[in-house]
mmCIF file of C-alpha atoms in Angstrom:
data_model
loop_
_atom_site.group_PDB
_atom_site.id
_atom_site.type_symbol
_atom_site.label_atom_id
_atom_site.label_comp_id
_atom_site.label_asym_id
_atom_site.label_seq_id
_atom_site.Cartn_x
_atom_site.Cartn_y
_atom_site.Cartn_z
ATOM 1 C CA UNK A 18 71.904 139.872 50.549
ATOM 2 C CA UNK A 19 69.802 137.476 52.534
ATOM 3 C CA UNK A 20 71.337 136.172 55.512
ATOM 4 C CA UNK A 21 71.560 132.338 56.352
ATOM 5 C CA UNK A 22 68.511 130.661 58.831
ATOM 6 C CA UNK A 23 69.542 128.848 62.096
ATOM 7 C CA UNK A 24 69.010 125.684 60.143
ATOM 8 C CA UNK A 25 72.139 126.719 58.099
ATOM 9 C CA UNK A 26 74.481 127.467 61.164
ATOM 10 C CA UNK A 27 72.892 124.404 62.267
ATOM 11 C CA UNK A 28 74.348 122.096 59.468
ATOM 12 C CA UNK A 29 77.550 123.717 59.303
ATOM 13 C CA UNK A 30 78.216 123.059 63.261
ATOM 14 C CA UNK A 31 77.841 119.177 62.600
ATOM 15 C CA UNK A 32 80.074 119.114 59.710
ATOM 16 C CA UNK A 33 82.676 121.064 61.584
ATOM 17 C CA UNK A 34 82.149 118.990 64.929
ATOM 18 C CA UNK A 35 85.713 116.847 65.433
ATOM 19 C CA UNK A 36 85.523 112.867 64.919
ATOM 20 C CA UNK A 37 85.579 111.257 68.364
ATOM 21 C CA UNK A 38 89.152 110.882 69.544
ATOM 22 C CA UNK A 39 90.790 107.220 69.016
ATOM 23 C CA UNK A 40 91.718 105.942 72.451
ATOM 24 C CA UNK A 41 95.389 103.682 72.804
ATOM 25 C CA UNK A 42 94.097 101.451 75.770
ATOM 26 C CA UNK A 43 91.543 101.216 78.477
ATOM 27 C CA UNK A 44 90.590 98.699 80.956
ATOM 28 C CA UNK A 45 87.395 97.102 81.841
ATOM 29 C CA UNK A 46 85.837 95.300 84.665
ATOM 30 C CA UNK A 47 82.337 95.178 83.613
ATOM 31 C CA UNK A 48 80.404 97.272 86.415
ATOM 32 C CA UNK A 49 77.489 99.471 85.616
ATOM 33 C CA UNK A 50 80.057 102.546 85.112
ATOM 34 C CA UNK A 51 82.457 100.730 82.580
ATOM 35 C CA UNK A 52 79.603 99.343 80.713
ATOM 36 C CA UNK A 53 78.858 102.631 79.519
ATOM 37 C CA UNK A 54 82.298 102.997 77.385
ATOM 38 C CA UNK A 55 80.600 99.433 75.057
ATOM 39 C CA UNK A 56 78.146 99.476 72.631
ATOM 40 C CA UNK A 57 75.892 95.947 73.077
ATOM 41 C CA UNK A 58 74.081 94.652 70.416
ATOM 42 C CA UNK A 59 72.266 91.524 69.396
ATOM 43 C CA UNK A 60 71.176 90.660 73.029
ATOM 44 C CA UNK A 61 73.977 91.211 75.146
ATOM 45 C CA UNK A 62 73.742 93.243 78.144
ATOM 46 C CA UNK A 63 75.359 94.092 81.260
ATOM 47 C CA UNK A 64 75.381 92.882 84.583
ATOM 48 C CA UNK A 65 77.223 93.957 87.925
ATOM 49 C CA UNK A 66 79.909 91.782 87.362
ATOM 50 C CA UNK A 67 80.074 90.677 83.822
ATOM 51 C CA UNK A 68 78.176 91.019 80.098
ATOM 52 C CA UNK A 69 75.868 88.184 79.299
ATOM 53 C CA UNK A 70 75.383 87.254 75.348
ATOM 54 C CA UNK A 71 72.897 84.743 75.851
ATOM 55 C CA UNK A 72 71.920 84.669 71.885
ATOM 56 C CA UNK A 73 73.496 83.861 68.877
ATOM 57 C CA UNK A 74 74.616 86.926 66.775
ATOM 58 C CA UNK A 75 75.353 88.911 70.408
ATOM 59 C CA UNK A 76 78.051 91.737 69.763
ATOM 60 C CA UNK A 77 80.205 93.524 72.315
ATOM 61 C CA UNK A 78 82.383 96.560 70.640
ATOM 62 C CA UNK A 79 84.252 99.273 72.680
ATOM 63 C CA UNK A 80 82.411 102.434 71.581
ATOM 64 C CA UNK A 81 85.272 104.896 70.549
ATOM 65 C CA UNK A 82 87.899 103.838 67.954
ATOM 66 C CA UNK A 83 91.233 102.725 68.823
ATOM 67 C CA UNK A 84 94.134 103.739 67.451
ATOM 68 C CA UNK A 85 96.142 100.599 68.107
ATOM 69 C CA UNK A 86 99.576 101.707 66.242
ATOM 70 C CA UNK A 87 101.788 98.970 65.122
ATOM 71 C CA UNK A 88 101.322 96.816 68.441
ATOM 72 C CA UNK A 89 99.072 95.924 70.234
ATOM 73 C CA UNK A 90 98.308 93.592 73.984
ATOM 74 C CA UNK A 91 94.767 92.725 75.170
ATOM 75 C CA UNK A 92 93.659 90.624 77.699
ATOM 76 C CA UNK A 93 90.053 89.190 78.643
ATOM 77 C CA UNK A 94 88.096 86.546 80.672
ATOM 78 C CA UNK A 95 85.386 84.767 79.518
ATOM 79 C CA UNK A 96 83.129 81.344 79.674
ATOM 80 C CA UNK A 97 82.190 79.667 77.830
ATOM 81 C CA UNK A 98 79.334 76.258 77.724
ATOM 82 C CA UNK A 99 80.860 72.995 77.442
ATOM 83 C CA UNK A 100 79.193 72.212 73.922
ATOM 84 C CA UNK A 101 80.901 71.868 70.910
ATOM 85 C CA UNK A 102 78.898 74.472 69.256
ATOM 86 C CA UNK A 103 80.071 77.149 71.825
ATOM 87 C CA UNK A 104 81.723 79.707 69.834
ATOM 88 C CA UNK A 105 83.386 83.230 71.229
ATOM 89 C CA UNK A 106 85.616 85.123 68.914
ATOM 90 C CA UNK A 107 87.170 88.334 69.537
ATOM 91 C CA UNK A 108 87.537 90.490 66.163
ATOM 92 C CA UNK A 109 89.938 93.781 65.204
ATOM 93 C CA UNK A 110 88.805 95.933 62.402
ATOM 94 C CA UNK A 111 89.203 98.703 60.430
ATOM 95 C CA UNK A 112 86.651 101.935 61.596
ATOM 96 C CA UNK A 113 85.772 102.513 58.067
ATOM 97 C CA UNK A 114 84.808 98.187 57.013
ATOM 98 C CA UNK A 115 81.328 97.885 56.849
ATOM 99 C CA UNK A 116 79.776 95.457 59.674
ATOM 100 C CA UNK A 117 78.815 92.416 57.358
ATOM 101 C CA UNK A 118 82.261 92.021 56.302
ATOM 102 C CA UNK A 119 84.404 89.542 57.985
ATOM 103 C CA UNK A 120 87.191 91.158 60.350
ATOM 104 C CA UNK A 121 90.576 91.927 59.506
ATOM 105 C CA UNK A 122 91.506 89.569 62.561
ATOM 106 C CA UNK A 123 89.455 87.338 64.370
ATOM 107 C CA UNK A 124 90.727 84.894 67.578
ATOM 108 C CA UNK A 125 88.028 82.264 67.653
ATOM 109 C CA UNK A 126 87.532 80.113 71.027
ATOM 110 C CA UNK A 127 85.438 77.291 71.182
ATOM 111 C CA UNK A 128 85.366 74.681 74.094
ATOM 112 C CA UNK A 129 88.202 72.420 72.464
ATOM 113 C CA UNK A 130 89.981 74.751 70.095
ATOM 114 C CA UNK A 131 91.247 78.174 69.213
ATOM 115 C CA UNK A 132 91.909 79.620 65.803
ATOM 116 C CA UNK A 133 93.201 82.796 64.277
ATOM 117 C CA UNK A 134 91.442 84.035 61.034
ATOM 118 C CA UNK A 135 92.487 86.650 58.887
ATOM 119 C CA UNK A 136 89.705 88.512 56.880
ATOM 120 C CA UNK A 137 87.624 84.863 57.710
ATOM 121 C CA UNK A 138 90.317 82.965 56.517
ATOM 122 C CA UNK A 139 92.091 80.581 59.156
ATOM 123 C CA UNK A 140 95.836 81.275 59.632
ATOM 124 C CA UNK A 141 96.763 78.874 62.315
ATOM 125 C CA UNK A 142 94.508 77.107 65.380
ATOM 126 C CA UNK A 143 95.866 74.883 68.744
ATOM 127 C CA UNK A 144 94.158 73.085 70.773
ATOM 128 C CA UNK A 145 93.159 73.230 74.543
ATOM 129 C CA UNK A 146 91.478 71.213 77.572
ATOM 130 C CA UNK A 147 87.971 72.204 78.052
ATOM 131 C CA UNK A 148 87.270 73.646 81.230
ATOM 132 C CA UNK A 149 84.247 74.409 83.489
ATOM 133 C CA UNK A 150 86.065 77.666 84.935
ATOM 134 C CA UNK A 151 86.321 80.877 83.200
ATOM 135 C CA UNK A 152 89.528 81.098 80.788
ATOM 136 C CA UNK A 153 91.606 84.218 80.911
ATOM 137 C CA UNK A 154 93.525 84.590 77.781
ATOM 138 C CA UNK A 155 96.530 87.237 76.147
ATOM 139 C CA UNK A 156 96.836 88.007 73.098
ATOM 140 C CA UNK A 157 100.614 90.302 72.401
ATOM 141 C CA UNK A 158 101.095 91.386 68.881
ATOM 142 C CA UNK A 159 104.343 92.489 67.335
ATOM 143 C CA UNK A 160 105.091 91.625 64.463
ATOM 144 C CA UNK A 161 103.829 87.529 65.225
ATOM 145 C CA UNK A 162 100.753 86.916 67.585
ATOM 146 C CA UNK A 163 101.240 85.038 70.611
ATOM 147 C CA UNK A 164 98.229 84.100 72.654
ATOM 148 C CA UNK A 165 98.138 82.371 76.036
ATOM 149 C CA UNK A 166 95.339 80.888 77.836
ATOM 150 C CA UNK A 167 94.356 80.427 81.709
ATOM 151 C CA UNK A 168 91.781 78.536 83.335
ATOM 152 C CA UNK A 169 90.814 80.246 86.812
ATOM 153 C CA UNK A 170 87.981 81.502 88.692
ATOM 154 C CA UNK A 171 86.544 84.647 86.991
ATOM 155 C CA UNK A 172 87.532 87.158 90.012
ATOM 156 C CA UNK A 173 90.386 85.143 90.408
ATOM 157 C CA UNK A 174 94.300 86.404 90.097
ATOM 158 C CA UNK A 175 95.103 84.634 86.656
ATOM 159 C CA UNK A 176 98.528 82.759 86.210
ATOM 160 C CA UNK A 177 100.778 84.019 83.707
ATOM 161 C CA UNK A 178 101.555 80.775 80.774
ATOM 162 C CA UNK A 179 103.514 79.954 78.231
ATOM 163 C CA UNK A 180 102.354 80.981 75.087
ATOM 164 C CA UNK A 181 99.694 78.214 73.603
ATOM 165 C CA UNK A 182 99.659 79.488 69.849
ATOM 166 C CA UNK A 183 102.524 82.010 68.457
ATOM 167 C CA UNK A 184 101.821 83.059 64.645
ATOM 168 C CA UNK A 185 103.618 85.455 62.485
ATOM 169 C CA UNK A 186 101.733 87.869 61.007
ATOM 170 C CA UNK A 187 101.522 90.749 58.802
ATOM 171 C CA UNK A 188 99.163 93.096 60.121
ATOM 172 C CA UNK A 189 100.564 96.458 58.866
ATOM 173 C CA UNK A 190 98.145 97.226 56.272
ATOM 174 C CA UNK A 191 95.510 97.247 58.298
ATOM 175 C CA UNK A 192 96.764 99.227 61.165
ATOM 176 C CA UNK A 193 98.418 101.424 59.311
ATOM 177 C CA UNK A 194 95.101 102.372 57.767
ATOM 178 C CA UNK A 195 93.761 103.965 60.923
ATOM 179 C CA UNK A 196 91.972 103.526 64.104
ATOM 180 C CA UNK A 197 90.483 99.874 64.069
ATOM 181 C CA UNK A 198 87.247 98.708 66.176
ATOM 182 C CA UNK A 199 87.643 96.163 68.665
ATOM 183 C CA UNK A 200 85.078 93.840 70.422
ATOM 184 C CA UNK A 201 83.859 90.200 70.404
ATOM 185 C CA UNK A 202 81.144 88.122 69.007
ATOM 186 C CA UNK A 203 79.316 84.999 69.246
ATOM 187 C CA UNK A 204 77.133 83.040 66.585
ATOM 188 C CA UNK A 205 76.283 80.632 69.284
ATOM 189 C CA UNK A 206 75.327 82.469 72.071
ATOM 190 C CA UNK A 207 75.496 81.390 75.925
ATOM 191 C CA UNK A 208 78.825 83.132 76.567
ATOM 192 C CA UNK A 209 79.949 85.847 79.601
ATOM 193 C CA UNK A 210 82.493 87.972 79.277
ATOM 194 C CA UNK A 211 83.930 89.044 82.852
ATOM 195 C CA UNK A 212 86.769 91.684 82.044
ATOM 196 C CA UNK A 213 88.696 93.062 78.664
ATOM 197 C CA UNK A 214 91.613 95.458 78.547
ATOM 198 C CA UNK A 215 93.336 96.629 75.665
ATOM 199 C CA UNK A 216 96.650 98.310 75.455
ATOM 200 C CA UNK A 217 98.043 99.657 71.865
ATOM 201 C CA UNK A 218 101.935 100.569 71.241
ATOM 202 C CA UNK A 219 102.946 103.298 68.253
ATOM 203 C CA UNK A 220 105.571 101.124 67.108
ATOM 204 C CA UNK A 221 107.030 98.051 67.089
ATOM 205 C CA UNK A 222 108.482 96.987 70.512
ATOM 206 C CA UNK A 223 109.345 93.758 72.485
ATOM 207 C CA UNK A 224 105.519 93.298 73.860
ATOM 208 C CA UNK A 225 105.022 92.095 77.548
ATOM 209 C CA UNK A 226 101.790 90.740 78.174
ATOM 210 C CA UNK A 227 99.010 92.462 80.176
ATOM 211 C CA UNK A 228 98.899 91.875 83.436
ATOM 212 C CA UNK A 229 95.351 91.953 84.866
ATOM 213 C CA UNK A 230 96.398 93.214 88.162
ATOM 214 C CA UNK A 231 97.821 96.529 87.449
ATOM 215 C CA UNK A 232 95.033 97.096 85.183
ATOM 216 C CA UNK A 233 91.818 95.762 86.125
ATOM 217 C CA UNK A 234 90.253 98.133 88.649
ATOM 218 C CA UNK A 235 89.234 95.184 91.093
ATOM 219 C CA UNK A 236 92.289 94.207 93.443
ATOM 220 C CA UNK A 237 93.514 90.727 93.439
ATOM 221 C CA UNK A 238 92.399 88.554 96.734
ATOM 222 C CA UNK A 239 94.930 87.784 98.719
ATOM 223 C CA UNK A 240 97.200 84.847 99.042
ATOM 224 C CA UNK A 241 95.450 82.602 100.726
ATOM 225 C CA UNK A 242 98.991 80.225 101.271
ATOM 226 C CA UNK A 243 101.339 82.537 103.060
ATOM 227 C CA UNK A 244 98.865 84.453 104.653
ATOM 228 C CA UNK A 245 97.858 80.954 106.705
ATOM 229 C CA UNK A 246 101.547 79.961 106.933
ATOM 230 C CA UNK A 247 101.731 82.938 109.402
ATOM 231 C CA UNK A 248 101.815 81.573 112.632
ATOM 232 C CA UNK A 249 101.785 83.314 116.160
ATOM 233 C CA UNK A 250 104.718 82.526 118.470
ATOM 234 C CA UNK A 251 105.228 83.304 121.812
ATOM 235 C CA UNK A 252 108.768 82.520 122.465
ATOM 236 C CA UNK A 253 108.841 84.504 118.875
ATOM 237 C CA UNK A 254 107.654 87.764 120.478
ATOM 238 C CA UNK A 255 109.806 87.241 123.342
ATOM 239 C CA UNK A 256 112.965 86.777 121.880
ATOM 240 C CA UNK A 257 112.041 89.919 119.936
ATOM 241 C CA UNK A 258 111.393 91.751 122.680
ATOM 242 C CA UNK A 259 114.955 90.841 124.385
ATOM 243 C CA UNK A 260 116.561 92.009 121.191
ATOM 244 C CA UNK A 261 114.813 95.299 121.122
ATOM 245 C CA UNK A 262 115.792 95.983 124.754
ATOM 246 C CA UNK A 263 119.327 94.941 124.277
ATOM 247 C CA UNK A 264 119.947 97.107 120.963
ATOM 248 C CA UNK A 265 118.035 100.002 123.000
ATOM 249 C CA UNK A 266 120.391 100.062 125.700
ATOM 250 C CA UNK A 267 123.633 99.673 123.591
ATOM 251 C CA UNK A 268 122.424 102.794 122.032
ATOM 252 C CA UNK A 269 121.630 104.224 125.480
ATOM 253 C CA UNK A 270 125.364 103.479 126.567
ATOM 254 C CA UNK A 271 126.765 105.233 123.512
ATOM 255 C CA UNK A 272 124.876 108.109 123.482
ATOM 256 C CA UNK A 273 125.617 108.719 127.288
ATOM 257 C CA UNK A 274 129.502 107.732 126.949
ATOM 258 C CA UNK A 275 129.574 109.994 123.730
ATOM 259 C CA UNK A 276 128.229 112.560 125.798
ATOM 260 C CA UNK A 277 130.547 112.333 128.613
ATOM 261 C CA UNK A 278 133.581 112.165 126.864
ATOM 262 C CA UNK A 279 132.873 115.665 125.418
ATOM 263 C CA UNK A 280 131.257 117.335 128.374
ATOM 264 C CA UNK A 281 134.405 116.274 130.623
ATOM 265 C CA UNK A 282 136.877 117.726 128.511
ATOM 266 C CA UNK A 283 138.472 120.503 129.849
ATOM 267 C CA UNK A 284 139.506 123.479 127.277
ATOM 268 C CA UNK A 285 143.378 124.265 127.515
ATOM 269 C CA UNK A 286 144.141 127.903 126.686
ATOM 270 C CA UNK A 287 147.635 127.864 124.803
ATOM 271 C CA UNK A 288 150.382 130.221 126.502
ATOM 272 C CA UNK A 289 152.498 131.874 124.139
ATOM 273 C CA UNK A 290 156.427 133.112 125.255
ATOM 274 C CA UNK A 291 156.001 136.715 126.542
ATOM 275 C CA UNK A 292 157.638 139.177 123.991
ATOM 276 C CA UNK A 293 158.247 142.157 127.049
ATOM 277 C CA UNK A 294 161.663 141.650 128.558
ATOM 278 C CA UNK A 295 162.845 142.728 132.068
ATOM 279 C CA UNK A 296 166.492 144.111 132.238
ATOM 280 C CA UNK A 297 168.233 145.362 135.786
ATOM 281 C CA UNK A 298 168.645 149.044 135.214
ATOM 282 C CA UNK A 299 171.652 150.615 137.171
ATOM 283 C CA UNK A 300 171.699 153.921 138.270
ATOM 284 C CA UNK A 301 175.263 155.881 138.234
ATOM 285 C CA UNK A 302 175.742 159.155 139.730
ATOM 286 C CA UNK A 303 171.764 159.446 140.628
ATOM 287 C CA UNK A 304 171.242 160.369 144.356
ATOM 288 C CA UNK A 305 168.213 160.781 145.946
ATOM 289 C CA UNK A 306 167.152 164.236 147.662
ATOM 290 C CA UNK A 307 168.605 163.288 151.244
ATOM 291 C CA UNK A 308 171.837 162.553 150.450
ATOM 292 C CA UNK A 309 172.021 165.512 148.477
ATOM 293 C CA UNK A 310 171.371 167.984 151.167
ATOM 294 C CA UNK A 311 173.550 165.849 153.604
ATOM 295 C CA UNK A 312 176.453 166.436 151.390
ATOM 296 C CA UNK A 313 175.785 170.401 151.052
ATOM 297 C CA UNK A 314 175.854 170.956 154.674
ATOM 298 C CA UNK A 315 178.853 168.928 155.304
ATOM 299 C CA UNK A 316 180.505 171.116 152.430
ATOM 300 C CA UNK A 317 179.401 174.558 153.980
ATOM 301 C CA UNK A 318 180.952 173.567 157.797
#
């Protein structure tokens, strides 16, 4: 029987070789090291801080599938140019649709509008003030989309709004079906994308929206208002001071009064009644040795 070549242990290694495993959420600032978890295609690339899709067609996907259960919450920041043209569209998909196809979902931003297409149809759009800063938006699924937009500075601590767009929606067929891919997408080009997390819930659940600052790995700045309201006072420190040496020397007082009052106590030993009792004892007929002789020789005169 002729045994099997390398090339045949070979083959049978790569059929065996486990799927990559579908991740439930991540969170991305965009530095050299989280760059590596994206594939870029059509142009884009990374930079220190951000990923640039200068050209139309420019595609952004997180490499491993997702597995994003039956809700999902994602949050980005991104600019966008002030044309009307500008288009930036983040896109959920099933693992298994080929590319060409048009996503499952789609939330498409331009510099006026926003609208949310299902399989390339539209489902419902709002409208929004163009800005020159970068917009950080939400999206919470569960059961109906909500999505809420906020214009900051892109290292900025975004501001939490009210939802601008809520649509109900029926997306249990498609992630039901499996993990999904996830990424965005631009046919115009000339967009950045500064941060993107993604967090995916097994089942349906009342869906709080991401907040950037427990995930993203760069630390808000601090508050620039209360941290100048701070003031020094000298009278301030003072008073303090007083107070500190007053509560210090109440405690002093205690402690040593404490400590007196069970240092001078004496300890009483309890006397109990004697139980031996003393009784006269009377002799009767008992003489001593003297008298005895005494009255023999007064006998024998």
């Amino acid at each position: 029987m002729p045994m099997p070549s390398p090339l045949h242990f070979l083959f049978l290694l790569l059929l065996l070789a486990p799927a990559p495993a579908a991740s439930s959420s991540f969170s991305l600032d965009f530095f050299p090291a989280a760059a590596a978890q994206l594939a870029l295609s059509g142009g884009a690339n990374a930079t220190a801080a951000a990923i640039s899709m200068p050209f139309p067609g420019a595609r952004v996907q997180y490499r491993a599938p997702i597995a994003a259960g039956l809700a999902f919450s994602t949050y980005f920041a991104f600019a966008l140019p002030a044309s009307a043209a500008s288009s930036l569209a983040f896109f959920l998909t099933p693992s298994a649709a080929a590319r060409r196809e048009p996503p499952a979902l789609a939330v498409a931003f331009s510099a006026r509008h926003v609208r949310v297409l299902l399989a390339g149809r539209a489902a419902c759009q709002a409208h929004y003030s163009p800005t020159r800063k970068a917009i950080h938006a939400w999206i919470d699924y569960n059961a109906t989309l909500h999505l809420r937009l906020s214009a900051a500075g892109a290292t900025n601590h975004p501001t939490l709004t009210p939802p601008l767009l809520s649509c109900p929606l029926d997306l249990s067929p498609v992630l039901r079906r499996g993990p999904v891919l996830a990424g965005f997408r631009t046919p115009s080009g000339n967009c950045t994308l500064f941060s993107w997390a993604f967090h995916a819930a097994p089942y349906r659940m009342h869906s709080q929206p991401l907040n950037p600052a427990n995930l993203l790995t760069t630390p808000p700045p601090p508050e620039p208002d209360r941290v100048a309201g701070r003031r020094y006072s000298p009278w301030g420190a003072a008073v303090s001071l007083l107070f500190a040496a007053a509560c210090g020397a109440m405690l002093t007082f205690f402690l040593l009064f404490l400590w007196y009052t069970v240092t001078a106590r004496r300890p009483v030993t309890p006397v109990d009644p004697s139980d031996v009792a003393y009784q006269k004892i009377v002799l009767v007929g008992v003489k001593d040795d003297a008298a005895t002789a005494a009255d023999d020789g007064a006998a024998n005169k």
